[in-house]
PDB file of C-alpha atoms in Angstrom:
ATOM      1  CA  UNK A 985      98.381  10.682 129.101  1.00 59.00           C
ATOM      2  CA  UNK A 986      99.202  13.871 126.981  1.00 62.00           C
ATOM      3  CA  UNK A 987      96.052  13.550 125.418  1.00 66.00           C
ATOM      4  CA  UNK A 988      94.047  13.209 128.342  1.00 72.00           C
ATOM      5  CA  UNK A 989      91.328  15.768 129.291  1.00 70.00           C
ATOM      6  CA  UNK A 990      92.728  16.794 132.631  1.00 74.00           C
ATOM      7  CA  UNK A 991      96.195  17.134 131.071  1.00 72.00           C
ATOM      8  CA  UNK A 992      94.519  19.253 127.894  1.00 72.00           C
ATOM      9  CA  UNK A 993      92.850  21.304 130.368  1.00 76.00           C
ATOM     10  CA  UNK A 994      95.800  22.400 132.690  1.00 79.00           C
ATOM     11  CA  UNK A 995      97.635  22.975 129.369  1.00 77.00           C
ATOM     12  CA  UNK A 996      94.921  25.712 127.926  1.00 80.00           C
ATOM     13  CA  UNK A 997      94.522  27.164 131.791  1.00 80.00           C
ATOM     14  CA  UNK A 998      99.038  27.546 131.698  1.00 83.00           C
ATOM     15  CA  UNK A 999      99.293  30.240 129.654  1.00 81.00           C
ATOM     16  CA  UNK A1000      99.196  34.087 131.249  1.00 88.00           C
ATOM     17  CA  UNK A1001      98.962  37.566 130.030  1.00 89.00           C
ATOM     18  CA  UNK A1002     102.101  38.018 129.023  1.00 91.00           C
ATOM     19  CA  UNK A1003     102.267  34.540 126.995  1.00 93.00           C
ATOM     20  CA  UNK A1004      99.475  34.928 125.550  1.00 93.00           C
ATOM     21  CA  UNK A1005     101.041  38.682 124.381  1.00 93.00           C
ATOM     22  CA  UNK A1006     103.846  36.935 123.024  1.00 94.00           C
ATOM     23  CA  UNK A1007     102.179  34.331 121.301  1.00 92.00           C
ATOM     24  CA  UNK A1008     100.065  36.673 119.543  1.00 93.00           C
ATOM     25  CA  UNK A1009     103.312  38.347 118.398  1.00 94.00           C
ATOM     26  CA  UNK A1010     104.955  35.131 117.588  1.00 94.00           C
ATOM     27  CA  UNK A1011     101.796  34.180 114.918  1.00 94.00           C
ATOM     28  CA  UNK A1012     101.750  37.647 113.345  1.00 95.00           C
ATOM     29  CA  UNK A1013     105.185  37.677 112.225  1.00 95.00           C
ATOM     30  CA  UNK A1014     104.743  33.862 110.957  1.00 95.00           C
ATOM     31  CA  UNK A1015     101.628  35.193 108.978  1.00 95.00           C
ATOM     32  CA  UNK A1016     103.392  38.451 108.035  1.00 96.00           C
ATOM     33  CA  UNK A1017     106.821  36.177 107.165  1.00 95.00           C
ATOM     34  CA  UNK A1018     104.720  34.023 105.153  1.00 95.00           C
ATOM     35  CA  UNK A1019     102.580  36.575 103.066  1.00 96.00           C
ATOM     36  CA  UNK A1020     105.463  38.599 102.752  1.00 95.00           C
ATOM     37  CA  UNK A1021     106.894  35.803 100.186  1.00 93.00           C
ATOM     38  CA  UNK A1022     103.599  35.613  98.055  1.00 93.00           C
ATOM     39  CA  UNK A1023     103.032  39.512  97.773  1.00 95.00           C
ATOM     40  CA  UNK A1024     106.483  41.224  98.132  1.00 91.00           C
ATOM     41  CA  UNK A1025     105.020  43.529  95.332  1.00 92.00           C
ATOM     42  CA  UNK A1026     101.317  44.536  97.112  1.00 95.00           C
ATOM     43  CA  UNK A1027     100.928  48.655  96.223  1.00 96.00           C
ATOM     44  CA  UNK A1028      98.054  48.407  99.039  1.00 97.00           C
ATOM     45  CA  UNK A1029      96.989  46.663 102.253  1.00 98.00           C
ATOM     46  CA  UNK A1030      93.591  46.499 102.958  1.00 98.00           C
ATOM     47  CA  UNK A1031      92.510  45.762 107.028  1.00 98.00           C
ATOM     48  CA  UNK A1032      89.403  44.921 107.600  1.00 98.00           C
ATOM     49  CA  UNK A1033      88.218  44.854 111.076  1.00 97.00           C
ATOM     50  CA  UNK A1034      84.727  42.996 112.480  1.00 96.00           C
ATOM     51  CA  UNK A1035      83.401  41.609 115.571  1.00 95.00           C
ATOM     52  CA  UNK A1036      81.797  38.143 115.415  1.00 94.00           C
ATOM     53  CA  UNK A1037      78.884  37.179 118.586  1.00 94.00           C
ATOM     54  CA  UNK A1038      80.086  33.759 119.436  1.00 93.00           C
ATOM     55  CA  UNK A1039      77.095  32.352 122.139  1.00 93.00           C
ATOM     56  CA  UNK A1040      78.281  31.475 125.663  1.00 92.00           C
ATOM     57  CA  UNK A1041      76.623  27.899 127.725  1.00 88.00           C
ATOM     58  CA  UNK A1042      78.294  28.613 130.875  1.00 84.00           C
ATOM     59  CA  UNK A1043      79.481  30.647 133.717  1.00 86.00           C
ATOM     60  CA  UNK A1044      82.384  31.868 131.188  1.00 90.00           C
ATOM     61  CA  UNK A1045      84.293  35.245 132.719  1.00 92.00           C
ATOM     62  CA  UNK A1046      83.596  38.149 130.250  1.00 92.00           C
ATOM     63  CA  UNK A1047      79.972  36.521 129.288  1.00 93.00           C
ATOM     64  CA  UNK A1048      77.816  38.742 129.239  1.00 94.00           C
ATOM     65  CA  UNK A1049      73.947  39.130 127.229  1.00 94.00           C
ATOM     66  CA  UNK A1050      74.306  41.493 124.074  1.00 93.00           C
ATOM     67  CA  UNK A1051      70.667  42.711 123.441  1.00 92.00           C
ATOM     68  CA  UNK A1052      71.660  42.935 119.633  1.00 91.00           C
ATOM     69  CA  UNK A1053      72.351  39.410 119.127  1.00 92.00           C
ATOM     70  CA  UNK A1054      70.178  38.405 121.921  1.00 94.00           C
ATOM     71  CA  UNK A1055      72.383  36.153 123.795  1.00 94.00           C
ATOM     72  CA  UNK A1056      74.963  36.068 126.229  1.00 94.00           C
ATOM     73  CA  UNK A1057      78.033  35.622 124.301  1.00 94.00           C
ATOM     74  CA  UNK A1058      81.776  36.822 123.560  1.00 94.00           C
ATOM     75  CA  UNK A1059      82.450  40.006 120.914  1.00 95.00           C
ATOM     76  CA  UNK A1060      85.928  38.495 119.502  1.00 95.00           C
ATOM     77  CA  UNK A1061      87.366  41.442 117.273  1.00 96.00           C
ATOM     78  CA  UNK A1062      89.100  39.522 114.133  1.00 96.00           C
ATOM     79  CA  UNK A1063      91.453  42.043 111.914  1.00 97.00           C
ATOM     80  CA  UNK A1064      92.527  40.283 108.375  1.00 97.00           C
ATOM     81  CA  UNK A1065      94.147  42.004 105.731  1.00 97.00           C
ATOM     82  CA  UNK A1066      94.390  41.371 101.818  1.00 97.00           C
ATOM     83  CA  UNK A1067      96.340  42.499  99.405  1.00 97.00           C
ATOM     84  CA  UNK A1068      95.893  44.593  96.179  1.00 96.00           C
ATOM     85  CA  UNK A1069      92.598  42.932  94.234  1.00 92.00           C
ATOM     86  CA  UNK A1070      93.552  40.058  95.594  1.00 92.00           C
ATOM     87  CA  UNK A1071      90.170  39.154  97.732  1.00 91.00           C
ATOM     88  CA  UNK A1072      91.417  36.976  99.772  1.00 94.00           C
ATOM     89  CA  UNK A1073      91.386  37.728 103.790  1.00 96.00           C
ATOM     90  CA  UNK A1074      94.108  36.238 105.699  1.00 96.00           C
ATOM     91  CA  UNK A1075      93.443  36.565 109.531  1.00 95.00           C
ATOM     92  CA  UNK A1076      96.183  37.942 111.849  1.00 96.00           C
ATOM     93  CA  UNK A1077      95.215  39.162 114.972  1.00 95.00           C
ATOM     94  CA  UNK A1078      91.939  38.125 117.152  1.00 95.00           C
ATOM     95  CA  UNK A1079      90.767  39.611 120.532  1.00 95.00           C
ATOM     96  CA  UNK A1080      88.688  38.033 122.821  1.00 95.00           C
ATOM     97  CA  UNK A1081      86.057  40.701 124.146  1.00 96.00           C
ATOM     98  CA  UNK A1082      83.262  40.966 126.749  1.00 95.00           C
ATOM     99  CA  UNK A1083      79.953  40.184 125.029  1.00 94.00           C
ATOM    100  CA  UNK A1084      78.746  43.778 126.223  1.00 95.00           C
ATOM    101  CA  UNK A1085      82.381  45.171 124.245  1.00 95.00           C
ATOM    102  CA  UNK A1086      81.956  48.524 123.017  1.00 94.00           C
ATOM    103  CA  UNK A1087      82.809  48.465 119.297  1.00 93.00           C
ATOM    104  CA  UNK A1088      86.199  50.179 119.884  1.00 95.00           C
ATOM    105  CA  UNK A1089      87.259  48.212 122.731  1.00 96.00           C
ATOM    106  CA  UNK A1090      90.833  46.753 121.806  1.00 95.00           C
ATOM    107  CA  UNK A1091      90.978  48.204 118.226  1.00 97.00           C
ATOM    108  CA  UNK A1092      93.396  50.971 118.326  1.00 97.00           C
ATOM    109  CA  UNK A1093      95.909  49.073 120.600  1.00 95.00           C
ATOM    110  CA  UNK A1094      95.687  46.265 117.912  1.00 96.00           C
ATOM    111  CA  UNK A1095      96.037  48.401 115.550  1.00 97.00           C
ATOM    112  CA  UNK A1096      99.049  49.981 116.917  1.00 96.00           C
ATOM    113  CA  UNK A1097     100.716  46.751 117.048  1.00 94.00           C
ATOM    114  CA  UNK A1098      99.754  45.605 113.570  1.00 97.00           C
ATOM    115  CA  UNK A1099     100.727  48.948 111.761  1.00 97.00           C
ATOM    116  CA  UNK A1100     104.211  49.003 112.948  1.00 97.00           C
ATOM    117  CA  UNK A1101     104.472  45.322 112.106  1.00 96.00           C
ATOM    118  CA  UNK A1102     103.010  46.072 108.005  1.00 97.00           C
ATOM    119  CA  UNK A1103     104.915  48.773 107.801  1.00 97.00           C
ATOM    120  CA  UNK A1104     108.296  47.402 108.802  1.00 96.00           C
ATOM    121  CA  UNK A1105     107.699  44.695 106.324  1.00 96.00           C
ATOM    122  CA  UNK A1106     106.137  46.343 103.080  1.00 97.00           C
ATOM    123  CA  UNK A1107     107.838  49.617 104.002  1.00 95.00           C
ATOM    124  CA  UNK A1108     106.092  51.010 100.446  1.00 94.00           C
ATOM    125  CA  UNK A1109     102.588  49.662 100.525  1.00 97.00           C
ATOM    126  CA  UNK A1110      99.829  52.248 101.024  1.00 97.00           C
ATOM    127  CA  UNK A1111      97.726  50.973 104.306  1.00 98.00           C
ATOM    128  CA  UNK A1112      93.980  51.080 103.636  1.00 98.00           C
ATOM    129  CA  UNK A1113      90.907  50.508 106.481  1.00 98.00           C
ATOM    130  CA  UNK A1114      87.830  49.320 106.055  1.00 98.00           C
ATOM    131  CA  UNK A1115      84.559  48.959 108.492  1.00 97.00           C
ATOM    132  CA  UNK A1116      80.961  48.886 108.873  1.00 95.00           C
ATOM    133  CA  UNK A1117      79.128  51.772 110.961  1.00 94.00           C
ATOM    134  CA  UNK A1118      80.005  51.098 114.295  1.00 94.00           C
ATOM    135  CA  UNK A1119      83.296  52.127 114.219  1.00 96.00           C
ATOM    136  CA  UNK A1120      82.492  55.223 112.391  1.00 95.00           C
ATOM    137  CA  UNK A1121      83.900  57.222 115.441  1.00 95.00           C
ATOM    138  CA  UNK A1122      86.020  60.388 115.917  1.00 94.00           C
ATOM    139  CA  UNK A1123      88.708  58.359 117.773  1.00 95.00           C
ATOM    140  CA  UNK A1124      89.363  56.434 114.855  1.00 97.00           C
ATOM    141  CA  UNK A1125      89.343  58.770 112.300  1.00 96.00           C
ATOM    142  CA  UNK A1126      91.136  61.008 114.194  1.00 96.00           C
ATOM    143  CA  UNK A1127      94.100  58.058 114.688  1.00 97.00           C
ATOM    144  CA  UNK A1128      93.773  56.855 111.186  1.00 97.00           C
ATOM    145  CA  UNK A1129      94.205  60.500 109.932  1.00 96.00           C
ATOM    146  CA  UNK A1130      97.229  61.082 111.817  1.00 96.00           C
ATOM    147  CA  UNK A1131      98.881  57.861 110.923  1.00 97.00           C
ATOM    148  CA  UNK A1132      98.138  58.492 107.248  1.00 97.00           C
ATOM    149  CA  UNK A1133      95.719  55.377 106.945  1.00 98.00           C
ATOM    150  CA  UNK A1134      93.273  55.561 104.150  1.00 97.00           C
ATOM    151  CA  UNK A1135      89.507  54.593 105.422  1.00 98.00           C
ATOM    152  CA  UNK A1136      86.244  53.339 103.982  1.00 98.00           C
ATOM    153  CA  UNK A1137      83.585  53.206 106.936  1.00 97.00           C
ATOM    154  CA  UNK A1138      80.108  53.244 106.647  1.00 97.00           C
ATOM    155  CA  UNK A1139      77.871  54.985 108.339  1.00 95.00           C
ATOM    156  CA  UNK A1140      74.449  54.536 109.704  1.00 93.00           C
ATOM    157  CA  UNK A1141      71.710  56.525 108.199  1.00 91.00           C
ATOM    158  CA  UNK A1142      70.291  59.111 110.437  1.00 91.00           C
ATOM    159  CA  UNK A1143      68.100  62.564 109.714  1.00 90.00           C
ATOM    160  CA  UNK A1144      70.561  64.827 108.533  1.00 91.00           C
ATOM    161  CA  UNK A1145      72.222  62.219 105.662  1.00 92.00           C
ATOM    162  CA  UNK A1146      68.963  61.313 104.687  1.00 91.00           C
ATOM    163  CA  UNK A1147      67.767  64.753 104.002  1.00 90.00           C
ATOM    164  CA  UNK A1148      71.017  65.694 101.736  1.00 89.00           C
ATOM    165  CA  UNK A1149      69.470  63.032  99.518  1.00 89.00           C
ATOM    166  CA  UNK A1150      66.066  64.322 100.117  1.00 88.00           C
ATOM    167  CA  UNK A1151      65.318  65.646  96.195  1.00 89.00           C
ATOM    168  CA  UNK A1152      67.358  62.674  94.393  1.00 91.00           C
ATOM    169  CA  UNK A1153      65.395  60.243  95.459  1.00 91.00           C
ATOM    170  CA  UNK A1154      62.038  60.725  93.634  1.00 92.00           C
ATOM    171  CA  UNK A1155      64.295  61.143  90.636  1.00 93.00           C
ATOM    172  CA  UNK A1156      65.352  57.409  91.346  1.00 94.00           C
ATOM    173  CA  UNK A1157      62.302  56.360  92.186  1.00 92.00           C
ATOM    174  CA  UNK A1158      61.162  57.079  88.502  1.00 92.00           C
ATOM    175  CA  UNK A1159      63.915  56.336  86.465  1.00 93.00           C
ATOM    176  CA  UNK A1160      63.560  53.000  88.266  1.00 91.00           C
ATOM    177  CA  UNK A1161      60.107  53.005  86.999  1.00 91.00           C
ATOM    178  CA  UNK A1162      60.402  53.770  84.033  1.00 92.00           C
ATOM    179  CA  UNK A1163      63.883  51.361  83.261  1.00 91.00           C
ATOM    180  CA  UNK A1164      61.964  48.349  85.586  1.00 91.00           C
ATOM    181  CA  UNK A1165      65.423  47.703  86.699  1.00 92.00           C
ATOM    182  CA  UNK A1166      67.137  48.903  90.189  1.00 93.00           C
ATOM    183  CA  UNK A1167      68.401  51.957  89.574  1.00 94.00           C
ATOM    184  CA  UNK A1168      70.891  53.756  91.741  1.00 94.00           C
ATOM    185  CA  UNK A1169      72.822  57.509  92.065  1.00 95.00           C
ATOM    186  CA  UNK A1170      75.734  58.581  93.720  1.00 96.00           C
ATOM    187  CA  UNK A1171      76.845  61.620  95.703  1.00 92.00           C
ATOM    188  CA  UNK A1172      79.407  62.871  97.660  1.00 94.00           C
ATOM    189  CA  UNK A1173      79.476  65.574 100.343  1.00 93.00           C
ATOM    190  CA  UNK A1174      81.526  67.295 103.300  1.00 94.00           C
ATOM    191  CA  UNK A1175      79.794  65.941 106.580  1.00 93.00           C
ATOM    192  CA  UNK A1176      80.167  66.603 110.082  1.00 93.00           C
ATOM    193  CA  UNK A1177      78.664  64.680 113.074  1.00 90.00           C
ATOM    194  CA  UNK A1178      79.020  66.592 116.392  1.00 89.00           C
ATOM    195  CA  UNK A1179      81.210  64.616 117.618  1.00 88.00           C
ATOM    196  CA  UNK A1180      83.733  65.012 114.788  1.00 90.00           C
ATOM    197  CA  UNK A1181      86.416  67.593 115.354  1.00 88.00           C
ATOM    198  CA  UNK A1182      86.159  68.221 111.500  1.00 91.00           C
ATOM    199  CA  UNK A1183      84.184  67.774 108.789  1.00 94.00           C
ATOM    200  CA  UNK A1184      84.912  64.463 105.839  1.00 96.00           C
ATOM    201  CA  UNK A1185      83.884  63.246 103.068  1.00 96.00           C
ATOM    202  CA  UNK A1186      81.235  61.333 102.654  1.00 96.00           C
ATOM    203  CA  UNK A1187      79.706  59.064  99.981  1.00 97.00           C
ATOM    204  CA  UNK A1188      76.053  58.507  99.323  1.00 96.00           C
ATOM    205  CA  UNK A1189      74.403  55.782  97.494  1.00 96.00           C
ATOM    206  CA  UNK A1190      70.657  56.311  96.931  1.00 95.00           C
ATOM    207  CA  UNK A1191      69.271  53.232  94.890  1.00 95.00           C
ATOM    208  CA  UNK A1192      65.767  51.491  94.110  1.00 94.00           C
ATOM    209  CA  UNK A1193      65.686  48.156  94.468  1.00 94.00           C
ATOM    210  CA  UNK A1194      63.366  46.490  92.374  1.00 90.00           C
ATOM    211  CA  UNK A1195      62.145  42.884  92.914  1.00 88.00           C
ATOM    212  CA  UNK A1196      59.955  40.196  90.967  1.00 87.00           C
ATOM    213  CA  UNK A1197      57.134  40.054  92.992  1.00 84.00           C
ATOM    214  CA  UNK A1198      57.793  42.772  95.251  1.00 88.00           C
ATOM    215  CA  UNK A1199      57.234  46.341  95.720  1.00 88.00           C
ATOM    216  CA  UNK A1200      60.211  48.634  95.097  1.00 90.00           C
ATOM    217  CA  UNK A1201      62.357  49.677  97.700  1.00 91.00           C
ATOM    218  CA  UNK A1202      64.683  52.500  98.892  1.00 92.00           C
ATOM    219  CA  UNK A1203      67.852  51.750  99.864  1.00 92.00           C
ATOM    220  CA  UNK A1204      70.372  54.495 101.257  1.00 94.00           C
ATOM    221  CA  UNK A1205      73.578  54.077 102.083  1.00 95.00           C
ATOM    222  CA  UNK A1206      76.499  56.127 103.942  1.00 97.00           C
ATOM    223  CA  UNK A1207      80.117  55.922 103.335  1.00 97.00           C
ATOM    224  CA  UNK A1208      82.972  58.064 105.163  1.00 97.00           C
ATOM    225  CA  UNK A1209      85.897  58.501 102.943  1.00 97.00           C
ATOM    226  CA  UNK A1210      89.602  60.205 103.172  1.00 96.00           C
ATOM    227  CA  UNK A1211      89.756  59.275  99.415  1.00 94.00           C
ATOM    228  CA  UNK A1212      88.787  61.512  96.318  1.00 92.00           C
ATOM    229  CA  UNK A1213      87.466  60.031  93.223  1.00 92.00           C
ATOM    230  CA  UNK A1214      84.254  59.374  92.515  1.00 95.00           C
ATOM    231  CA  UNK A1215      81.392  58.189  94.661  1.00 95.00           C
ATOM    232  CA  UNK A1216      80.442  54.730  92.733  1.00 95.00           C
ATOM    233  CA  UNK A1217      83.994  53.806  93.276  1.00 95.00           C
ATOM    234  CA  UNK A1218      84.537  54.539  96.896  1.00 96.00           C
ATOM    235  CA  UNK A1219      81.363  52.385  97.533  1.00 96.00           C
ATOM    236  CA  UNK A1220      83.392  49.288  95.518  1.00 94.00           C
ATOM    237  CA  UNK A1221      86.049  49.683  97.630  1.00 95.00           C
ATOM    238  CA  UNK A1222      83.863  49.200 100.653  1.00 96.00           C
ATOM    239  CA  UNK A1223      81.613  46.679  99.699  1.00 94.00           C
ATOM    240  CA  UNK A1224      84.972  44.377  99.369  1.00 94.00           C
ATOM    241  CA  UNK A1225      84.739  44.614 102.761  1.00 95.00           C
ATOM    242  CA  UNK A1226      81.331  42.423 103.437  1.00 90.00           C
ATOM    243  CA  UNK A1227      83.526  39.151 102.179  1.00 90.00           C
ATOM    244  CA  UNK A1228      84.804  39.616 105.999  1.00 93.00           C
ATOM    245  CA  UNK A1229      81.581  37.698 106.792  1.00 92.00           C
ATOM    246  CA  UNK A1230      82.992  34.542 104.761  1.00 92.00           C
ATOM    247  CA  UNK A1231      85.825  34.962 106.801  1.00 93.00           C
ATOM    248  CA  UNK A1232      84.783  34.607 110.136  1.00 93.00           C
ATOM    249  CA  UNK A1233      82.630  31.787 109.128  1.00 93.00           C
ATOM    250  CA  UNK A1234      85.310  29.893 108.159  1.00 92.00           C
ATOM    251  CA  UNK A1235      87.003  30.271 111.060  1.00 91.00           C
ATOM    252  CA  UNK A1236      84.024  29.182 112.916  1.00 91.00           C
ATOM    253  CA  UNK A1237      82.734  26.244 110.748  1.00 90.00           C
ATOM    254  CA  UNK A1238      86.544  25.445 109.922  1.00 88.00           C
ATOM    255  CA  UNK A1239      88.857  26.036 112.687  1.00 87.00           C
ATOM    256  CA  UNK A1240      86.083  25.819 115.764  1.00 87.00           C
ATOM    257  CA  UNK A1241      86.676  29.428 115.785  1.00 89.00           C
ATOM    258  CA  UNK A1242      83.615  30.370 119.392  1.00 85.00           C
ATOM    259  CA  UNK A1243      84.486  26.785 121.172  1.00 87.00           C
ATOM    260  CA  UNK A1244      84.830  29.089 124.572  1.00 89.00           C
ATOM    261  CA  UNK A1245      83.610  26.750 127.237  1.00 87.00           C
ATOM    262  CA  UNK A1246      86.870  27.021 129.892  1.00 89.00           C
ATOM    263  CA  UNK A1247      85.840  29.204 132.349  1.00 90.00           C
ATOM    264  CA  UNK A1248      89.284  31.350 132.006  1.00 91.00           C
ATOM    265  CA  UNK A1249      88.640  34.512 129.985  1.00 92.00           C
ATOM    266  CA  UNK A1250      92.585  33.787 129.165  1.00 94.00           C
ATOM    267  CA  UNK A1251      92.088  30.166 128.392  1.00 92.00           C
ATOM    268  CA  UNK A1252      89.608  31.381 125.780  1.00 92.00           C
ATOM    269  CA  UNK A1253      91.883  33.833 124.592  1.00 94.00           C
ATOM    270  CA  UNK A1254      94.084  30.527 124.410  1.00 91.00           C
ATOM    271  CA  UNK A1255      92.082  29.130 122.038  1.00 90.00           C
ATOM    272  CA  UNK A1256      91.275  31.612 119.878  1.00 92.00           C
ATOM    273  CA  UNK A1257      95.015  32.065 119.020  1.00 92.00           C
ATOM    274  CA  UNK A1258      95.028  28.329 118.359  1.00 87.00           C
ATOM    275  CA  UNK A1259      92.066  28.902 115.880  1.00 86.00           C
TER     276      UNK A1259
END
């Protein structure tokens, strides 16, 4: 009887708000408990935040169609962290979203629950973010800066970038000729969108990609910093950041991580905690 579907599905549909709050509190200090024994020594923790589309077949609460992904679907917002040059991403907090979410939705309250939480247990470990370009936003910065964060976002080309690298790139171009290898440059420059309350750093990467078969091709690419040191090495930092992909297929393909068929935006929640 305990395994029977009408007694698994009053069991997901139990759980409220606040349980699910708790629960959520409950597995991050098992994870943080746990990881705290393998890397008592970490000089840096790196978060990495992403959203994952997980498809909806149903009449779901919080479905809604997401013209990026072309589907009506969930937005879950996964956080991991990792530790040092370890690459490893260790999941610890996941958000069920509206499929529609704005990119920020949920991140900075998760994020003040998780930064207390790393702090109080590796009380002398630099805390280090890391995103892709839709969360390059002035809220964030402007939190991150104030809570003495270190951040690697990228950001999405646009007019104004593209024409600080508007000489450098013919000079690629050639040398990438010329070598009949990629090729690429870095920069680095003070940047300010209008929306920013102050100018940043930014990193600029403007490469040549050449191909067998194929014609060569630009590729420019935008990082915000609050890091010094040199361009080519801010960009490393970042691109550690696109193993997050791995991650959240793993939790899909592995742990049935987008298995949101109850109808109960909270039962999904439910089982997303599970995952």
């Amino acid at each position: 009887k305990l395994s029977s579907q009408p007694t698994l599905s009053r069991f997901e549909n139990a759980p409220r708000r606040g349980d699910l709050y708790r629960m959520q509190e409950a597995l991050l200090g098992t994870i943080l408990h746990e990881l705290r024994r393998r890397h008592r020594g970490a000089r840096r923790i790196w978060i990495d935040v992403d959203p994952t589309c997980t498809p909806t077949h149903g009449e779901q609460q919080m479905s809604f169609f997401n013209g990026f992904y072309d589907t009506h679907c969930y937005l879950p917002l996964v956080m991991t962290i990792s530790f040092d040059d370890d690459p490893r991403k260790y999941p610890v907090v996941i958000l069920l979203r509206p499929g529609n979410a704005d990119a920020l939705q949920g991140v900075l309250p998760l994020l003040e629950r998780l930064v207390p939480r790393l702090r109080a247990t590796w009380p002398k470990t630099r805390l280090w973010l890391r995103a892709d370009s839709a969360y390059a936003r002035s809220e964030l910065f402007d939190w991150l800066d104030a809570e003495h964060i270190g951040y690697d976002i990228s950001m999405a080309a646009n007019a104004v970038l593209n024409r600080e690298v508007t000489e450098a790139l013919p000079v690629v171009q050639e040398l990438a000729r010329q070598r009949n290898q990629t090729t690429a440059f870095y920069f680095h420059f003070d940047y300010q969108a209008r929306s920013w309350h102050r100018a940043r750093r930014l990193l600029a990467k403007v490469e040549v990609i050449l191909a067998p078969g194929k014609e060569p091709r630009d590729n420019l690419r935008y990082v915000v910093t609050s890091a010094p040191g040199t361009p080519a090495h801010g960009f490393a930092r970042y691109y550690a950041h696109s193993d997050m992909e791995n991650t959240l297929k793993d939790l899909k393909e592995g742990s049935a991580l987008g298995r949101f068929s109850c109808s109960s935006a909270l039962a999904n929640q439910w089982r997303a905690l599970l995952t």
